Amino acid sequence: MIIIGERVNATRKIIRTAIQDKDRSAIAAEIISQDRAGADYIDLNAGTGSGDTDQEKNDLCWLIDIALECTEKKLVLDAAGPEVLQHAASHLNNRRAWMLNSINGELEGSALAVIDLASEFQAPLIALAMDQDGIPSETERRIAICETITEAAERRGLDQELLFFDPLVLPVSTDVSQAMVTFKTIEGIKRRIPAAKTTLGLSNISYGLKKRTTINAAFLTVAICCGLFSAICDPDRGEIRRAIVLGELLAGRDRFCRKFSRAYREGLFGEA
Amino acid sequence: MNQESSLDRIRHSIVMGHVDENDEGFDGTMEGEPGTVDLVREALDVDVNPQEILNIFNESMEEVGKLFESGKYLLPDMLASAECVGNAMDILEPHLVGKQENQKGKFLIATVKGDLHDIGKNIVSTILKGAGYQVKDLGIDVSVNDIVAAVKEFKPDFLGLSALLTTTMTEMEAVIKKLKEAGINDVKVLIGGAPTSEEFALKIGADGYCRDALHAVAKLEQMQDALSGR
């Protein structure tokens, strides 16, 4: 299971403030704690929503520099526009393994430019199962979008191995069938685009409810059992780590139950 | 590499249950390291005495048994170690030819007719392989006649019978009866499974009852000692 640590994201107030105040140690602390908690990738997002592209470019490079200093983990360059991503990619200059986050099925100039960037560096790319009409509420439509993205990517020299599809999730609070739609989408992507990978942001599932981390964790466990390859989450949360360990155990992806027993010995499930 | 460190590495690999290079081992540090089988192959290549390797297998599994009984190891940890030895034994065995006195013996195992439980039987089978026995597993739902025929053909030193149901444990008695009728009295019969007990074993004329896999190993050692008069 590949874990992408989600916390360095400027949509979070603590990160936005740290970016504005150029508070290095606050960012470093967020990175280091996710590193220690077992993240494979650290996501870096500097989009404060100001719409100032030059500012976002500088801020993302600043985040990259901090990450290069305080972790050995791989990095995810996370921005909405191709300009910021291109700038960040050339600043990073392959000093660390990395991937791009993200495009969706609205395949006009901007998304195509990001695909070209991924193709140029042969870097993995996260692609969302939605398009200009938003997130489809049915499985079939989401998978169809992923297939369209795959075709476009392959035409531009980016093999499906390098695509990480996020099947997306809508809140169960507004439509109780939505968790199952996501699970079936994960299975469908695996079946129809076999070499592509999947990743998943969790928190939308529990929007509008209580005990959100508990819901997110149960959702993640089942998603792993459906074949989920990677998750975008906060590995520093015990409930999330437990969900991953249990998902891999029940999915048959934990030979000799090693990961489970080690987590148990380390006290992840309480007193041994 | 000298012979001692080669044996130490095999011991460590077995205790860690490091089956192959893809396996992370008990402590999670061993991914990418050569597996137990590879280490045994290497040792044989540099002419380490096969008998010493066999001794290491036994010592390592004893250590693993203790770790399991102390609660530090869980069942899959012990099974991983047993699998290491089971696989490595296939490599080592040809090198032990002519040293038959060191073989622990042949063990035939089956779940009796009408009973489909195989988890316990498989655990016993894996652990006994790990302990150095040559194990043949007939599977589940095996009839009295098939068991007796297999005893005639395989000529085991020990026969292990498993039953998890009160309705099928009676089959065990039928097997023992049939063996007597066939004039076979040189195979020791051991029984196990939730509804069975020491008393039941006595009652049906079995040679022993085993509570679990480690108990089976201990029981077999006792029997070996008694047989050889040690």
Coordinates of C-alpha atoms in Angstrom, one line a residue:
Chain A
M1 CA 0.0 0.0 0.0
I2 CA 1.4 3.3 -1.1
I3 CA 0.6 6.1 1.3
I4 CA 0.6 9.7 0.1
G5 CA 0.8 12.1 3.1
E6 CA -1.8 14.8 2.5
R7 CA -1.1 17.3 5.2
V8 CA 1.1 19.9 3.5
N9 CA -1.8 21.5 1.7
A10 CA -2.5 25.2 1.6
T11 CA -6.2 24.6 1.9
R12 CA -5.5 23.9 5.5
K13 CA -5.2 27.0 7.6
I14 CA -2.1 26.0 9.5
I15 CA -0.3 25.4 6.2
R16 CA -1.6 28.6 4.6
T17 CA -0.4 30.6 7.6
A18 CA 3.0 28.9 7.6
I19 CA 3.4 29.7 3.9
Q20 CA 2.4 33.3 4.4
D21 CA 4.7 33.7 7.4
K22 CA 7.5 31.7 5.7
D23 CA 7.5 29.5 8.8
R24 CA 10.0 26.7 7.8
S25 CA 9.8 24.8 11.0
A26 CA 6.0 24.5 10.9
I27 CA 6.2 22.9 7.4
A28 CA 9.1 20.7 8.4
A29 CA 7.2 19.4 11.4
E30 CA 4.3 18.4 9.2
I31 CA 6.5 16.6 6.8
I32 CA 8.6 14.8 9.4
S33 CA 5.6 13.5 11.3
Q34 CA 4.1 12.0 8.1
D35 CA 7.5 10.6 7.2
R36 CA 7.8 8.9 10.5
A37 CA 4.2 7.6 10.4
G38 CA 5.1 5.7 7.2
A39 CA 4.2 8.0 4.3
D40 CA 5.8 6.9 1.0
Y41 CA 5.1 10.2 -0.7
I42 CA 4.7 13.7 0.8
D43 CA 2.1 15.8 -1.1
L44 CA 3.0 19.5 -1.5
N45 CA 0.3 22.0 -2.3
A46 CA 0.8 25.7 -2.1
G47 CA -2.5 26.8 -3.7
T48 CA -3.7 29.4 -1.2
G49 CA -6.6 30.3 -3.5
S50 CA -5.4 33.8 -4.2
G51 CA -5.2 33.1 -7.9
D52 CA -1.7 34.6 -8.0
T53 CA 0.2 32.0 -10.1
D54 CA 3.6 33.6 -9.6
Q55 CA 3.1 33.5 -5.8
E56 CA 2.1 29.8 -6.0
K57 CA 5.1 28.9 -8.1
N58 CA 7.5 30.5 -5.5
D59 CA 5.6 29.0 -2.6
L60 CA 5.6 25.5 -4.1
C61 CA 9.4 25.8 -4.7
W62 CA 9.8 26.9 -1.1
L63 CA 7.9 23.8 0.1
I64 CA 10.0 21.6 -2.2
D65 CA 13.3 23.0 -0.7
I66 CA 12.1 22.3 2.8
A67 CA 11.0 18.8 1.9
L68 CA 14.4 18.0 0.2
E69 CA 16.1 19.0 3.4
C70 CA 14.0 17.2 6.0
T71 CA 12.8 14.0 4.4
E72 CA 14.1 11.3 2.0
K73 CA 10.6 10.4 0.9
K74 CA 9.3 10.9 -2.6
L75 CA 7.3 14.0 -3.4
V76 CA 4.0 14.8 -5.0
L77 CA 3.8 18.2 -6.7
D78 CA 0.2 19.2 -6.3
A79 CA -1.3 22.2 -8.1
A80 CA -4.3 23.0 -10.3
G81 CA -2.5 24.6 -13.3
P82 CA 0.2 23.3 -15.6
E83 CA 2.3 26.5 -15.3
V84 CA 2.9 26.0 -11.6
L85 CA 3.6 22.2 -12.0
Q86 CA 6.1 22.9 -14.9
H87 CA 7.9 25.4 -12.8
A88 CA 8.0 23.2 -9.8
A89 CA 9.2 20.2 -11.8
S90 CA 12.1 22.1 -13.3
H91 CA 13.0 23.5 -9.9
L92 CA 13.0 20.0 -8.4
N93 CA 15.0 18.8 -11.4
N94 CA 14.7 15.1 -10.6
R95 CA 16.6 15.6 -7.3
R96 CA 14.0 13.2 -5.8
A97 CA 11.5 10.8 -7.2
W98 CA 8.2 12.5 -7.6
M99 CA 4.7 12.5 -9.2
L100 CA 2.1 15.0 -10.3
N101 CA -1.3 15.8 -8.8
S102 CA -3.5 16.1 -10.8
I103 CA -5.7 16.2 -13.9
N104 CA -9.2 15.2 -14.7
G105 CA -11.1 14.0 -17.7
E106 CA -11.6 17.6 -19.0
L107 CA -9.0 17.1 -21.6
E108 CA -8.4 20.6 -23.0
G109 CA -5.1 22.5 -23.1
S110 CA -4.3 22.6 -19.4
A111 CA -4.7 18.9 -18.7
L112 CA -2.9 18.0 -21.9
A113 CA 0.0 20.2 -20.9
V114 CA 0.2 18.4 -17.5
I115 CA 0.1 15.0 -19.3
D116 CA 3.0 16.2 -21.6
L117 CA 4.9 17.3 -18.5
A118 CA 4.4 13.8 -16.9
S119 CA 5.4 12.2 -20.2
E120 CA 8.5 14.3 -20.6
F121 CA 9.8 13.2 -17.2
Q122 CA 8.1 9.8 -17.2
A123 CA 6.6 10.8 -13.8
P124 CA 3.5 9.2 -12.4
L125 CA 0.3 11.3 -12.7
I126 CA -2.8 11.3 -10.5
A127 CA -6.0 11.6 -12.6
L128 CA -9.5 12.1 -11.2
A129 CA -12.5 10.2 -12.5
M130 CA -14.4 13.3 -13.3
D131 CA -14.8 15.8 -16.2
Q132 CA -16.3 19.2 -17.1
D133 CA -19.7 17.9 -15.9
G134 CA -18.4 17.1 -12.4
I135 CA -18.2 13.8 -10.6
P136 CA -20.5 11.3 -12.1
S137 CA -22.7 9.5 -9.6
E138 CA -22.5 6.2 -11.4
T139 CA -19.6 3.7 -11.6
E140 CA -19.7 3.2 -15.4
R141 CA -19.4 6.8 -16.2
R142 CA -16.4 7.2 -13.9
I143 CA -14.6 4.2 -15.5
A144 CA -15.3 5.6 -19.0
I145 CA -13.6 8.9 -18.0
C146 CA -10.6 6.9 -16.8
E147 CA -10.5 5.1 -20.1
T148 CA -10.6 8.3 -22.1
I149 CA -7.8 9.7 -20.0
T150 CA -5.8 6.5 -20.5
E151 CA -6.1 6.8 -24.3
A152 CA -5.1 10.5 -24.3
A153 CA -2.1 9.8 -22.0
E154 CA -0.9 6.8 -24.1
R155 CA -1.2 8.9 -27.3
R156 CA 1.1 11.4 -25.6
G157 CA 3.7 8.9 -24.5
L158 CA 2.5 8.3 -20.9
D159 CA 1.9 4.6 -20.3
Q160 CA -1.0 3.4 -18.2
E161 CA 1.5 2.1 -15.5
L162 CA 2.2 5.7 -14.7
L163 CA -1.5 6.7 -14.1
F164 CA -2.9 6.8 -10.6
F165 CA -6.6 7.0 -10.9
D166 CA -8.6 8.5 -8.1
P167 CA -12.1 7.0 -8.4
L168 CA -13.4 9.8 -6.2
V169 CA -16.1 9.7 -3.6
L170 CA -19.3 11.6 -2.9
P171 CA -20.6 11.9 0.7
V172 CA -22.8 9.1 1.9
S173 CA -24.7 11.8 3.9
T174 CA -26.4 13.0 0.7
D175 CA -26.5 9.7 -1.2
V176 CA -26.0 6.4 0.8
S177 CA -25.1 4.5 -2.3
Q178 CA -21.9 6.4 -2.9
A179 CA -19.4 4.4 -1.0
M180 CA -20.4 1.3 -3.1
V181 CA -20.0 3.4 -6.3
T182 CA -16.4 4.2 -5.3
F183 CA -15.7 0.5 -4.4
K184 CA -17.1 -0.7 -7.7
T185 CA -15.1 2.0 -9.6
I186 CA -11.9 0.8 -8.0
E187 CA -12.7 -2.8 -9.2
G188 CA -13.7 -1.6 -12.6
I189 CA -10.5 0.4 -13.2
K190 CA -8.5 -2.6 -12.1
R191 CA -10.3 -4.8 -14.6
R192 CA -10.5 -2.5 -17.6
I193 CA -7.2 -0.6 -17.2
P194 CA -5.1 -3.4 -15.6
A195 CA -1.7 -1.8 -15.5
A196 CA -3.0 1.6 -14.1
K197 CA -2.9 2.2 -10.4
T198 CA -5.5 3.7 -8.1
T199 CA -5.3 6.1 -5.3
L200 CA -8.0 7.7 -3.1
G201 CA -8.7 10.8 -1.0
L202 CA -11.0 9.8 1.8
S203 CA -12.5 12.6 3.6
N204 CA -15.4 13.4 1.3
I205 CA -17.1 10.1 2.3
S206 CA -17.9 11.4 5.8
Y207 CA -18.9 15.0 4.9
G208 CA -21.8 16.1 7.0
L209 CA -21.5 13.3 9.5
K210 CA -19.9 12.8 12.9
K211 CA -17.0 10.6 13.9
R212 CA -15.6 11.3 10.5
T213 CA -12.2 9.6 10.9
T214 CA -13.9 6.4 12.0
I215 CA -16.0 6.5 8.8
N216 CA -13.0 7.4 6.7
A217 CA -11.0 4.5 8.2
A218 CA -13.8 1.9 7.6
F219 CA -14.2 3.2 4.1
L220 CA -10.4 2.8 3.5
T221 CA -10.3 -0.8 4.8
V222 CA -13.0 -1.8 2.4
A223 CA -11.5 0.1 -0.5
I224 CA -8.2 -1.8 0.1
C225 CA -10.1 -5.0 -0.1
C226 CA -11.5 -3.9 -3.5
G227 CA -7.9 -3.6 -4.7
L228 CA -7.0 0.0 -3.9
F229 CA -3.3 0.6 -4.6
S230 CA -2.6 3.8 -2.7
A231 CA -4.3 6.4 -0.5
I232 CA -4.0 10.1 0.0
C233 CA -4.4 10.4 3.8
D234 CA -2.8 11.4 7.1
P235 CA -0.8 8.4 8.2
D236 CA -0.1 10.0 11.5
R237 CA -3.7 9.2 12.6
G238 CA -3.9 5.8 14.4
E239 CA -7.3 5.1 13.0
I240 CA -6.0 5.5 9.5
R241 CA -3.0 3.4 10.1
R242 CA -5.1 0.6 11.7
A243 CA -7.5 0.8 8.7
I244 CA -4.5 0.2 6.3
V245 CA -3.1 -2.7 8.3
L246 CA -6.5 -4.3 8.6
G247 CA -7.3 -3.7 4.9
E248 CA -4.1 -5.3 3.7
L249 CA -4.6 -8.2 6.1
L250 CA -8.1 -8.9 5.0
A251 CA -7.3 -8.4 1.3
G252 CA -4.6 -11.1 1.4
R253 CA -1.8 -8.6 0.9
D254 CA 0.0 -9.2 4.2
R255 CA 2.0 -12.4 3.8
F256 CA 2.3 -14.3 7.1
C257 CA 0.3 -11.4 8.6
R258 CA 3.6 -9.7 9.2
K259 CA 2.5 -6.1 9.0
F260 CA -0.5 -6.9 11.3
S261 CA 1.6 -8.6 13.9
R262 CA 4.3 -5.9 13.9
A263 CA 1.7 -3.2 14.2
Y264 CA 0.2 -5.2 17.1
R265 CA 3.5 -5.5 18.8
E266 CA 4.2 -1.8 18.4
G267 CA 0.9 -1.1 20.2
L268 CA -1.1 0.3 17.2
F269 CA -4.1 -1.7 18.4
G270 CA -3.7 -0.8 22.1
E271 CA -1.9 -2.7 24.9
A272 CA -0.3 -5.9 23.5
Chain B
M1 CA 32.5 -16.6 4.5
N2 CA 33.5 -19.0 7.3
Q3 CA 31.3 -21.9 8.2
E4 CA 30.2 -20.6 11.6
S5 CA 28.8 -17.4 10.3
S6 CA 27.1 -19.3 7.5
L7 CA 25.3 -21.4 10.1
D8 CA 24.5 -18.3 12.2
R9 CA 22.9 -16.7 9.2
I10 CA 20.8 -19.7 8.5
R11 CA 19.7 -19.8 12.1
H12 CA 18.8 -16.1 12.1
S13 CA 16.9 -16.5 8.8
I14 CA 14.8 -19.4 10.1
V15 CA 14.0 -17.6 13.4
M16 CA 13.0 -14.5 11.4
G17 CA 10.9 -16.8 9.2
H18 CA 12.6 -15.3 6.2
V19 CA 11.3 -17.6 3.5
D20 CA 12.6 -15.7 0.4
E21 CA 14.0 -12.3 -0.5
N22 CA 10.5 -10.8 -1.0
D23 CA 9.6 -11.5 2.6
E24 CA 10.3 -8.8 5.2
G25 CA 10.9 -11.2 8.1
F26 CA 9.6 -11.1 11.7
D27 CA 11.2 -7.8 12.5
G28 CA 10.5 -6.2 9.1
T29 CA 14.2 -5.7 8.3
M30 CA 14.9 -8.5 5.9
E31 CA 13.3 -7.6 2.6
G32 CA 15.9 -8.1 -0.2
E33 CA 18.1 -10.4 1.8
P34 CA 18.7 -13.9 0.5
G35 CA 16.1 -16.3 1.8
T36 CA 16.7 -19.4 4.0
V37 CA 16.8 -21.7 1.0
D38 CA 19.5 -19.4 -0.7
L39 CA 21.6 -19.4 2.5
V40 CA 21.4 -23.2 2.7
R41 CA 22.4 -23.5 -0.9
E42 CA 25.4 -21.2 -0.3
A43 CA 26.4 -23.1 2.8
L44 CA 26.4 -26.4 0.9
D45 CA 28.4 -24.7 -1.9
V46 CA 31.2 -23.9 0.6
D47 CA 31.1 -27.4 2.0
V48 CA 29.4 -26.8 5.3
N49 CA 28.6 -30.2 6.9
P50 CA 25.0 -31.0 6.0
Q51 CA 24.6 -32.6 9.4
E52 CA 25.5 -29.3 11.1
I53 CA 22.9 -27.5 8.9
L54 CA 20.3 -30.1 10.0
N55 CA 21.2 -29.4 13.6
I56 CA 20.7 -25.7 13.1
F57 CA 17.2 -26.4 11.6
N58 CA 16.3 -28.2 14.8
E59 CA 17.8 -25.7 17.2
S60 CA 16.1 -22.8 15.3
M61 CA 12.7 -24.4 15.4
E62 CA 13.1 -25.1 19.1
E63 CA 13.8 -21.5 19.6
V64 CA 10.8 -20.5 17.5
G65 CA 8.6 -22.9 19.5
K66 CA 9.6 -21.2 22.6
L67 CA 9.0 -17.8 21.2
F68 CA 5.5 -18.9 20.2
E69 CA 4.8 -20.4 23.6
S70 CA 5.9 -17.2 25.3
G71 CA 3.4 -15.3 23.2
K72 CA 6.0 -13.2 21.4
Y73 CA 5.3 -15.1 18.1
L74 CA 1.9 -15.4 16.6
L75 CA 0.8 -18.5 14.6
P76 CA 1.8 -17.1 11.2
D77 CA 5.3 -16.2 12.5
M78 CA 5.8 -19.9 13.5
L79 CA 4.4 -21.1 10.2
A80 CA 6.8 -18.8 8.3
S81 CA 9.7 -20.4 10.2
A82 CA 8.4 -23.9 9.5
E83 CA 8.0 -23.0 5.8
C84 CA 11.7 -21.9 5.8
V85 CA 12.8 -25.2 7.1
G86 CA 10.4 -27.2 5.0
N87 CA 11.7 -25.6 1.8
A88 CA 15.3 -25.8 2.9
M89 CA 14.9 -29.4 3.8
D90 CA 14.2 -30.2 0.1
I91 CA 17.6 -28.8 -0.7
L92 CA 19.4 -30.4 2.2
E93 CA 17.9 -33.9 2.0
P94 CA 19.9 -35.2 -1.0
H95 CA 23.1 -34.3 0.9
L96 CA 22.0 -36.4 3.8
V97 CA 21.9 -39.6 1.9
G98 CA 23.5 -42.5 3.7
K99 CA 22.8 -40.8 7.0
Q100 CA 19.4 -42.4 7.5
E101 CA 19.8 -42.6 11.2
N102 CA 19.4 -38.8 11.4
Q103 CA 16.1 -38.8 9.7
K104 CA 13.3 -38.3 12.1
G105 CA 10.9 -40.5 10.3
K106 CA 7.9 -40.4 8.1
F107 CA 4.6 -39.0 9.1
L108 CA 1.3 -39.6 7.3
I109 CA -1.6 -37.3 8.2
A110 CA -5.3 -37.1 7.2
T111 CA -8.6 -35.6 8.3
V112 CA -11.0 -38.5 8.6
K113 CA -14.0 -39.4 6.5
G114 CA -17.0 -37.0 6.8
D115 CA -14.8 -34.2 8.2
L116 CA -13.8 -31.2 6.0
H117 CA -11.7 -29.4 8.5
D118 CA -8.1 -28.8 7.3
I119 CA -6.7 -25.7 9.1
G120 CA -5.4 -27.6 12.1
K121 CA -4.2 -30.5 10.1
N122 CA -2.3 -28.1 7.7
I123 CA -0.7 -26.4 10.7
V124 CA 0.5 -29.7 12.2
S125 CA 1.7 -30.8 8.8
T126 CA 3.8 -27.6 8.2
I127 CA 5.2 -27.6 11.7
L128 CA 6.3 -31.2 11.5
K129 CA 7.9 -30.6 8.1
G130 CA 9.7 -27.7 9.8
A131 CA 10.8 -30.1 12.6
G132 CA 12.4 -32.4 10.1
Y133 CA 9.8 -35.1 9.5
Q134 CA 9.0 -36.3 6.0
V135 CA 5.3 -35.5 5.9
K136 CA 2.7 -36.9 3.5
D137 CA -0.7 -35.2 3.7
L138 CA -3.7 -37.1 2.4
G139 CA -6.1 -34.1 2.8
I140 CA -9.6 -34.1 4.2
D141 CA -12.5 -36.4 4.2
V142 CA -10.3 -39.5 3.7
S143 CA -11.9 -42.9 4.1
V144 CA -10.7 -45.7 6.4
N145 CA -9.7 -47.8 3.4
D146 CA -7.8 -45.0 1.7
I147 CA -5.9 -44.3 4.9
V148 CA -5.0 -47.9 5.4
A149 CA -3.9 -48.3 1.8
A150 CA -1.7 -45.2 2.1
V151 CA -0.1 -46.6 5.3
K152 CA 0.8 -49.8 3.3
E153 CA 2.2 -47.8 0.5
F154 CA 4.0 -44.9 2.3
K155 CA 5.1 -47.0 5.3
P156 CA 5.1 -44.2 7.8
D157 CA 6.5 -44.3 11.3
F158 CA 3.6 -42.2 12.5
L159 CA 0.0 -41.7 11.4
G160 CA -1.7 -38.5 12.5
L161 CA -5.5 -38.4 12.4
S162 CA -7.6 -35.2 12.7
A163 CA -11.3 -34.8 13.4
L164 CA -13.1 -31.6 14.5
L165 CA -16.6 -33.1 14.9
T166 CA -18.0 -35.5 17.6
T167 CA -19.7 -37.3 14.7
T168 CA -16.5 -38.0 12.8
M169 CA -14.1 -38.7 15.7
T170 CA -15.5 -42.3 15.7
E171 CA -13.8 -42.8 12.4
M172 CA -10.5 -42.7 14.2
E173 CA -11.4 -45.9 16.0
A174 CA -12.4 -47.5 12.7
V175 CA -8.9 -46.7 11.3
I176 CA -7.1 -48.2 14.2
K177 CA -9.3 -51.3 14.1
K178 CA -8.7 -51.7 10.4
L179 CA -4.9 -51.3 10.8
K180 CA -4.9 -54.2 13.3
E181 CA -7.0 -56.4 11.1
A182 CA -4.5 -55.7 8.3
G183 CA -1.7 -56.8 10.6
I184 CA -0.1 -53.4 10.6
N185 CA 1.3 -52.7 14.1
D186 CA 4.5 -50.9 13.5
V187 CA 2.9 -47.5 12.9
K188 CA 2.3 -45.2 15.9
V189 CA -1.1 -43.5 15.7
L190 CA -1.5 -40.0 17.0
I191 CA -4.9 -38.2 17.1
G192 CA -5.9 -34.5 17.5
G193 CA -8.7 -32.1 17.0
A194 CA -11.0 -30.1 19.3
P195 CA -13.4 -32.9 20.5
T196 CA -10.6 -35.4 21.1
S197 CA -8.7 -36.0 24.3
E198 CA -6.1 -38.1 26.1
E199 CA -8.9 -40.3 27.4
F200 CA -10.4 -40.7 24.0
A201 CA -7.0 -41.7 22.6
L202 CA -6.7 -44.4 25.3
K203 CA -10.2 -45.6 24.7
I204 CA -9.8 -46.2 21.0
G205 CA -6.3 -47.6 21.3
A206 CA -4.3 -44.7 19.8
D207 CA -0.7 -44.2 20.8
G208 CA -1.1 -40.6 21.7
Y209 CA -3.2 -37.5 21.8
C210 CA -1.8 -34.1 20.6
R211 CA -3.3 -30.9 21.8
D212 CA -1.7 -28.8 19.1
A213 CA 1.2 -28.7 16.6
L214 CA 3.9 -28.0 19.2
H215 CA 2.5 -30.7 21.5
A216 CA 2.8 -33.1 18.5
V217 CA 6.4 -32.3 18.0
A218 CA 7.1 -32.9 21.7
K219 CA 5.1 -36.1 21.7
L220 CA 7.0 -37.4 18.7
E221 CA 10.4 -36.6 20.4
Q222 CA 9.3 -38.5 23.5
M223 CA 8.3 -41.5 21.3
Q224 CA 11.6 -41.4 19.4
D225 CA 13.5 -41.3 22.7
A226 CA 11.5 -44.3 24.0
L227 CA 12.0 -46.2 20.8
S228 CA 15.8 -45.7 20.8
G229 CA 15.9 -46.3 24.6
R230 CA 17.4 -43.0 25.4

